[in-house]
Short mmCIF file of C-alpha atoms in Angstrom, two decimals:
data_model
loop_
_atom_site.label_atom_id
_atom_site.label_comp_id
_atom_site.label_asym_id
_atom_site.label_seq_id
_atom_site.Cartn_x
_atom_site.Cartn_y
_atom_site.Cartn_z
CA MET A 714 183.63 -4.00 45.15
CA SER A 715 180.43 -3.64 43.16
CA LEU A 716 177.66 -1.40 44.38
CA PRO A 717 174.52 -3.05 45.78
CA LYS A 718 171.53 -3.36 43.50
CA ALA A 719 168.33 -1.50 44.29
CA GLY A 720 166.63 -4.70 45.42
CA VAL A 721 169.09 -5.21 48.26
CA THR A 722 167.83 -2.08 50.01
CA THR A 723 164.16 -2.37 49.06
CA ARG A 724 162.80 -2.48 52.60
CA GLY A 725 165.09 0.34 53.66
CA ILE A 726 163.78 2.56 50.89
CA GLY A 727 160.19 1.52 51.60
CA PHE A 728 160.65 2.26 55.28
CA GLU A 729 162.00 5.71 54.50
CA LEU A 730 159.21 6.41 52.04
CA GLU A 731 156.72 5.48 54.75
CA ARG A 732 158.54 7.73 57.24
CA LEU A 733 158.50 10.68 54.85
CA ARG A 734 154.85 10.12 53.93
CA THR A 735 153.87 10.03 57.60
CA LYS A 736 155.94 13.13 58.32
CA ALA A 737 154.09 14.92 55.52
CA GLN A 738 150.78 13.81 57.11
CA LEU A 739 149.71 11.99 53.96
CA THR A 740 147.77 8.74 53.90
CA LEU A 741 148.35 5.77 51.62
CA GLN A 742 145.24 6.90 49.77
CA ASP A 743 146.66 10.42 49.32
CA VAL A 744 149.86 9.16 47.70
CA GLY A 745 148.01 6.55 45.67
CA LYS A 746 145.67 9.20 44.29
CA GLY A 747 148.61 11.39 43.36
CA LEU A 748 150.18 8.53 41.41
CA GLY A 749 146.97 7.12 39.99
CA VAL A 750 147.37 3.77 41.78
CA SER A 751 145.69 2.05 44.69
CA ALA A 752 146.58 2.51 48.34
CA SER A 753 147.48 -1.18 48.51
CA THR A 754 150.10 -0.66 45.81
CA ILE A 755 151.73 2.08 47.87
CA SER A 756 151.57 -0.19 50.93
CA ARG A 757 153.39 -2.98 49.08
CA LEU A 758 156.11 -0.59 47.99
CA GLU A 759 156.57 0.68 51.53
CA ASN A 760 156.64 -2.71 53.23
CA GLY A 761 159.02 -4.25 50.72
CA LYS A 762 156.60 -6.79 49.25
CA ARG A 763 157.35 -5.33 45.82
CA GLN A 764 160.61 -3.77 44.77
CA PRO A 765 160.08 -0.12 43.82
CA THR A 766 161.67 1.06 40.60
CA PRO A 767 163.65 4.33 40.56
CA GLU A 768 160.73 5.89 38.66
CA GLU A 769 158.26 4.84 41.37
CA VAL A 770 160.55 6.18 44.09
CA SER A 771 160.91 9.44 42.15
CA ALA A 772 157.16 9.78 41.69
CA MET A 773 156.39 9.01 45.36
CA LEU A 774 158.95 11.54 46.55
CA THR A 775 157.39 14.12 44.24
CA VAL A 776 153.89 13.55 45.61
CA ILE A 777 155.20 13.62 49.17
CA GLY A 778 157.06 16.84 48.38
CA VAL A 779 160.64 15.71 48.92
CA ILE A 780 163.37 17.32 46.83
CA GLY A 781 166.98 18.22 47.45
CA PRO A 782 169.64 16.06 49.18
CA GLU A 783 167.20 13.61 50.74
CA ARG A 784 165.55 13.01 47.37
CA ASN A 785 168.97 12.48 45.79
CA ARG A 786 170.02 10.06 48.50
CA LEU A 787 166.96 7.84 48.13
CA LEU A 788 167.08 7.90 44.35
CA ASP A 789 170.75 7.00 44.43
CA ARG A 790 169.87 3.99 46.56
CA ALA A 791 167.05 3.00 44.21
CA ARG A 792 169.45 3.19 41.26
CA GLY A 793 172.20 1.29 43.07
CA GLY A 794 174.03 4.17 44.70
CA ASP A 795 175.80 5.91 41.82
CA GLY A 796 175.67 9.29 43.58
CA SER A 797 175.40 11.25 40.33
CA GLY A 798 172.82 13.81 41.47
CA LEU A 799 170.87 13.18 38.26
CA VAL A 800 167.48 11.52 37.94
CA GLU A 801 166.41 10.09 34.60
CA VAL A 802 162.71 9.33 34.19
CA SER A 803 161.90 7.32 31.08
CA ASN A 804 158.23 6.61 31.71
CA PRO A 805 156.34 9.48 29.96
CA THR A 806 153.44 9.41 32.42
CA VAL A 807 155.72 9.49 35.47
CA GLN A 808 157.87 12.16 33.83
CA SER A 809 154.89 14.39 33.09
CA ARG A 810 153.44 13.98 36.57
CA THR A 811 156.80 14.67 38.22
CA TYR A 812 157.37 17.81 36.15
CA MET A 813 153.87 19.15 36.76
CA ASN A 814 154.32 18.72 40.49
CA PHE A 815 157.51 20.77 40.37
CA GLU A 816 155.94 23.35 38.06
CA THR A 817 152.92 23.93 40.31
CA ARG A 818 155.17 24.48 43.35
CA ALA A 819 157.75 26.68 41.66
CA THR A 820 158.02 30.37 42.55
CA VAL A 821 160.22 31.19 39.53
CA ILE A 822 160.21 29.36 36.18
CA THR A 823 162.93 30.20 33.67
CA ASN A 824 162.46 28.52 30.30
CA PHE A 825 164.70 28.65 27.24
CA GLN A 826 163.36 27.27 23.98
CA LEU A 827 165.38 27.00 20.80
CA MET A 828 162.70 26.38 18.15
CA LEU A 829 159.31 26.34 19.91
CA ILE A 830 157.09 28.44 22.16
CA PRO A 831 157.06 27.06 25.75
CA GLY A 832 153.97 25.14 26.85
CA LEU A 833 152.95 27.68 29.48
CA ALA A 834 152.70 30.33 26.75
CA GLN A 835 151.09 28.29 23.95
CA THR A 836 147.64 28.91 22.48
CA PRO A 837 145.41 25.83 22.02
CA GLU A 838 145.78 26.02 18.21
CA TYR A 839 149.56 26.22 18.37
CA ALA A 840 149.72 23.39 20.92
CA TYR A 841 147.51 21.23 18.69
CA ALA A 842 149.76 21.87 15.69
CA ILE A 843 152.91 21.07 17.67
CA ILE A 844 151.58 17.88 19.24
CA SER A 845 150.15 16.72 15.90
CA ALA A 846 153.57 17.16 14.30
CA ILE A 847 155.67 15.43 16.96
CA GLN A 848 153.34 12.58 17.99
CA VAL A 849 154.54 9.35 16.34
CA ASP A 850 153.22 6.70 18.73
CA GLU A 851 149.56 5.80 18.26
CA GLU A 852 149.53 4.42 21.83
CA GLU A 853 150.02 7.91 23.28
CA PRO A 854 146.99 9.82 24.58
CA SER A 855 144.94 11.57 21.92
CA ILE A 856 146.10 14.95 20.69
CA GLU A 857 143.01 16.61 22.19
CA VAL A 858 143.76 15.11 25.61
CA ARG A 859 147.37 16.26 25.48
CA VAL A 860 146.34 19.76 24.41
CA GLY A 861 143.84 19.89 27.27
CA ARG A 862 146.51 18.92 29.78
CA ARG A 863 148.86 21.55 28.44
CA MET A 864 146.21 24.26 28.68
CA ALA A 865 145.34 23.15 32.23
CA ARG A 866 148.95 23.73 33.27
CA GLN A 867 148.58 27.41 32.42
CA ALA A 868 146.18 27.85 35.34
CA ILE A 869 149.19 28.54 37.58
CA LEU A 870 149.64 31.88 35.81
CA ALA A 871 146.17 32.97 36.95
CA ARG A 872 146.69 32.17 40.62
CA ARG A 873 146.50 34.88 43.26
CA SER A 874 150.26 34.45 43.74
CA PRO A 875 151.48 33.21 40.35
CA PRO A 876 155.07 32.17 39.73
CA GLU A 877 157.49 34.51 38.02
CA LEU A 878 157.79 33.31 34.43
CA ASN A 879 160.91 34.21 32.47
CA LEU A 880 160.97 33.08 28.83
CA ILE A 881 163.95 33.29 26.51
CA LEU A 882 163.01 32.59 22.89
CA THR A 883 164.71 32.82 19.52
CA GLU A 884 163.51 34.87 16.59
CA ALA A 885 163.76 31.68 14.51
CA ALA A 886 161.11 30.07 16.73
CA LEU A 887 158.84 33.09 16.34
CA ARG A 888 159.09 33.02 12.56
CA LEU A 889 158.44 29.29 12.19
CA PRO A 890 154.82 29.17 10.90
CA ILE A 891 153.63 26.27 13.07
CA GLY A 892 149.99 25.58 12.14
CA GLY A 893 150.08 28.23 9.39
CA PRO A 894 150.38 32.04 9.37
CA LYS A 895 147.05 32.75 11.09
CA VAL A 896 147.73 30.31 13.94
CA MET A 897 151.19 31.77 14.38
CA ALA A 898 149.90 35.35 14.31
CA ARG A 899 147.45 34.57 17.14
CA GLN A 900 150.24 32.81 19.05
CA LEU A 901 152.48 35.85 18.81
CA LYS A 902 149.67 38.18 19.88
CA HIS A 903 149.20 35.95 22.91
CA LEU A 904 152.89 36.28 23.76
CA VAL A 905 152.66 40.07 23.54
CA ASP A 906 149.58 40.02 25.78
CA LEU A 907 151.43 37.89 28.33
CA THR A 908 154.10 40.57 28.68
CA ASP A 909 151.46 42.88 30.16
CA ARG A 910 151.47 40.68 33.25
CA ALA A 911 153.81 41.81 36.00
CA ASN A 912 155.06 38.27 36.58
CA VAL A 913 155.96 37.48 32.94
CA THR A 914 159.12 38.47 31.11
CA ILE A 915 159.89 37.50 27.51
CA ARG A 916 163.29 38.13 25.91
CA VAL A 917 164.01 37.31 22.27
CA ILE A 918 167.39 36.41 20.79
CA PRO A 919 167.44 38.13 17.38
CA ALA A 920 168.26 36.28 14.17
CA GLU A 921 171.57 38.07 13.72
CA VAL A 922 172.90 36.26 16.82
CA VAL A 923 173.68 33.01 15.02
CA GLY A 924 175.84 31.50 17.76
CA HIS A 925 174.82 31.47 21.41
CA ALA A 926 174.93 29.37 24.58
CA GLY A 927 171.55 27.73 23.94
CA LEU A 928 172.36 25.89 20.74
CA LEU A 929 172.34 22.54 22.53
CA GLY A 930 168.60 22.87 23.18
CA GLN A 931 165.85 23.78 25.59
CA PHE A 932 165.80 23.59 29.38
CA VAL A 933 163.76 24.83 32.36
CA ILE A 934 165.07 26.05 35.72
CA LEU A 935 162.51 25.78 38.52
CA ASP A 936 163.09 27.70 41.75
CA PHE A 937 161.18 27.05 44.97
CA ALA A 938 160.46 29.00 48.12
CA LYS A 939 162.14 26.54 50.50
CA ASP A 940 163.74 23.81 48.39
CA LYS A 941 166.73 23.58 46.11
CA PRO A 942 166.22 24.53 42.44
CA VAL A 943 165.74 21.86 39.80
CA VAL A 944 166.71 21.89 36.13
CA HIS A 945 164.51 19.91 33.74
CA ILE A 946 165.71 18.70 30.34
CA GLU A 947 163.38 16.70 28.12
CA ASP A 948 163.60 14.76 24.89
CA ARG A 949 161.19 12.38 23.16
CA THR A 950 161.62 9.44 25.54
CA THR A 951 163.21 10.68 28.75
CA GLY A 952 163.24 13.57 31.18
CA LEU A 953 166.18 14.59 33.35
CA PHE A 954 165.76 16.35 36.69
CA LEU A 955 169.00 17.87 37.98
CA ASP A 956 169.47 19.44 41.39
CA ASP A 957 173.21 19.08 41.83
CA PRO A 958 174.37 22.64 42.67
CA ALA A 959 177.22 22.60 40.15
CA ARG A 960 174.93 21.49 37.32
CA VAL A 961 172.26 24.03 38.23
CA ALA A 962 174.90 26.77 38.36
CA LEU A 963 175.99 25.87 34.83
CA TYR A 964 172.43 26.37 33.55
CA ARG A 965 172.13 29.66 35.42
CA LEU A 966 175.32 30.79 33.70
CA THR A 967 173.77 29.71 30.39
CA VAL A 968 170.75 31.93 31.15
CA GLU A 969 173.09 34.85 31.85
CA LYS A 970 174.86 34.31 28.51
CA LEU A 971 171.55 34.05 26.64
CA THR A 972 170.14 37.16 28.33
CA ALA A 973 173.27 39.08 27.40
CA VAL A 974 172.66 38.52 23.67
CA ALA A 975 168.85 38.83 23.78
CA LEU A 976 166.91 41.99 23.11
CA ASP A 977 165.58 43.86 26.13
CA GLU A 978 161.92 43.51 27.03
CA GLY A 979 160.72 46.51 25.06
CA LYS A 980 162.60 45.60 21.88
CA SER A 981 161.47 41.98 22.24
CA VAL A 982 157.83 43.07 22.30
CA ARG A 983 158.34 45.30 19.28
CA LEU A 984 159.96 42.44 17.35
CA MET A 985 157.11 40.06 18.25
CA THR A 986 154.57 42.67 17.15
CA SER A 987 156.40 43.19 13.85
CA ILE A 988 156.50 39.46 13.13
CA THR A 989 152.79 39.25 13.97
CA HIS A 990 152.06 41.87 11.30
CA ASP A 991 154.15 39.87 8.81
CA PHE A 992 152.02 36.77 9.44
CA ASP A 993 148.78 38.78 9.29
CA ARG A 994 149.67 39.93 5.79
CA GLU A 995 150.16 36.39 4.51
#
């Protein structure tokens, strides 16, 4: 027997979204503001007058603050009930908003990057160089706007109770002269400065470690005070949010394997400082 399509359970999903919104003591206007749409749009999604897409359900649950099993259950229904425990968000705006909501609520952020510096640790010049290089669609927001958004995200590190930020980088990423030697030197100095903060840890995988568990690419593990952890994986067109315990455990094991081959904190700082001097001499 085939699984029901999302449209068959539209009112049921809308009813549950309304229940969860009310439980969270949020108004239609509150959720609409969080999604950048009108209150009437949220009302139509809740009362079943318009079928919500999985992306809209995902975004509403994020604004309401629902993650974990209940989030999975509703997203499974919106997708037709595949029960995979995986949410794929292909709309860049929805993806960005969903991730930022998770990031601002996280108590621990663990980020592995294979060839780049993570966004939370980028300087404006480095971010501009990266976004300029990877942006291929003229319909995307301007580079300046995207850089501004990225810098705004870093405000969480200056909060009274900032999240714990654990970065695992490769030496190859540190030696890639994104934006030119001077831009890269300032970026590396910024990384070294970040390590002075009690909540920031940076570990570097040295160049001599040519094979390691992170060769398949970057990922972020977000831990929360009361909710289940989420793993975020992103490519050019989609973002995956995983909270299935077995999948999350696999990424935690990956972090353990990467940490085992990375330099300790002190040696990582010394390597970053040495590479900075190399760029300064160019």
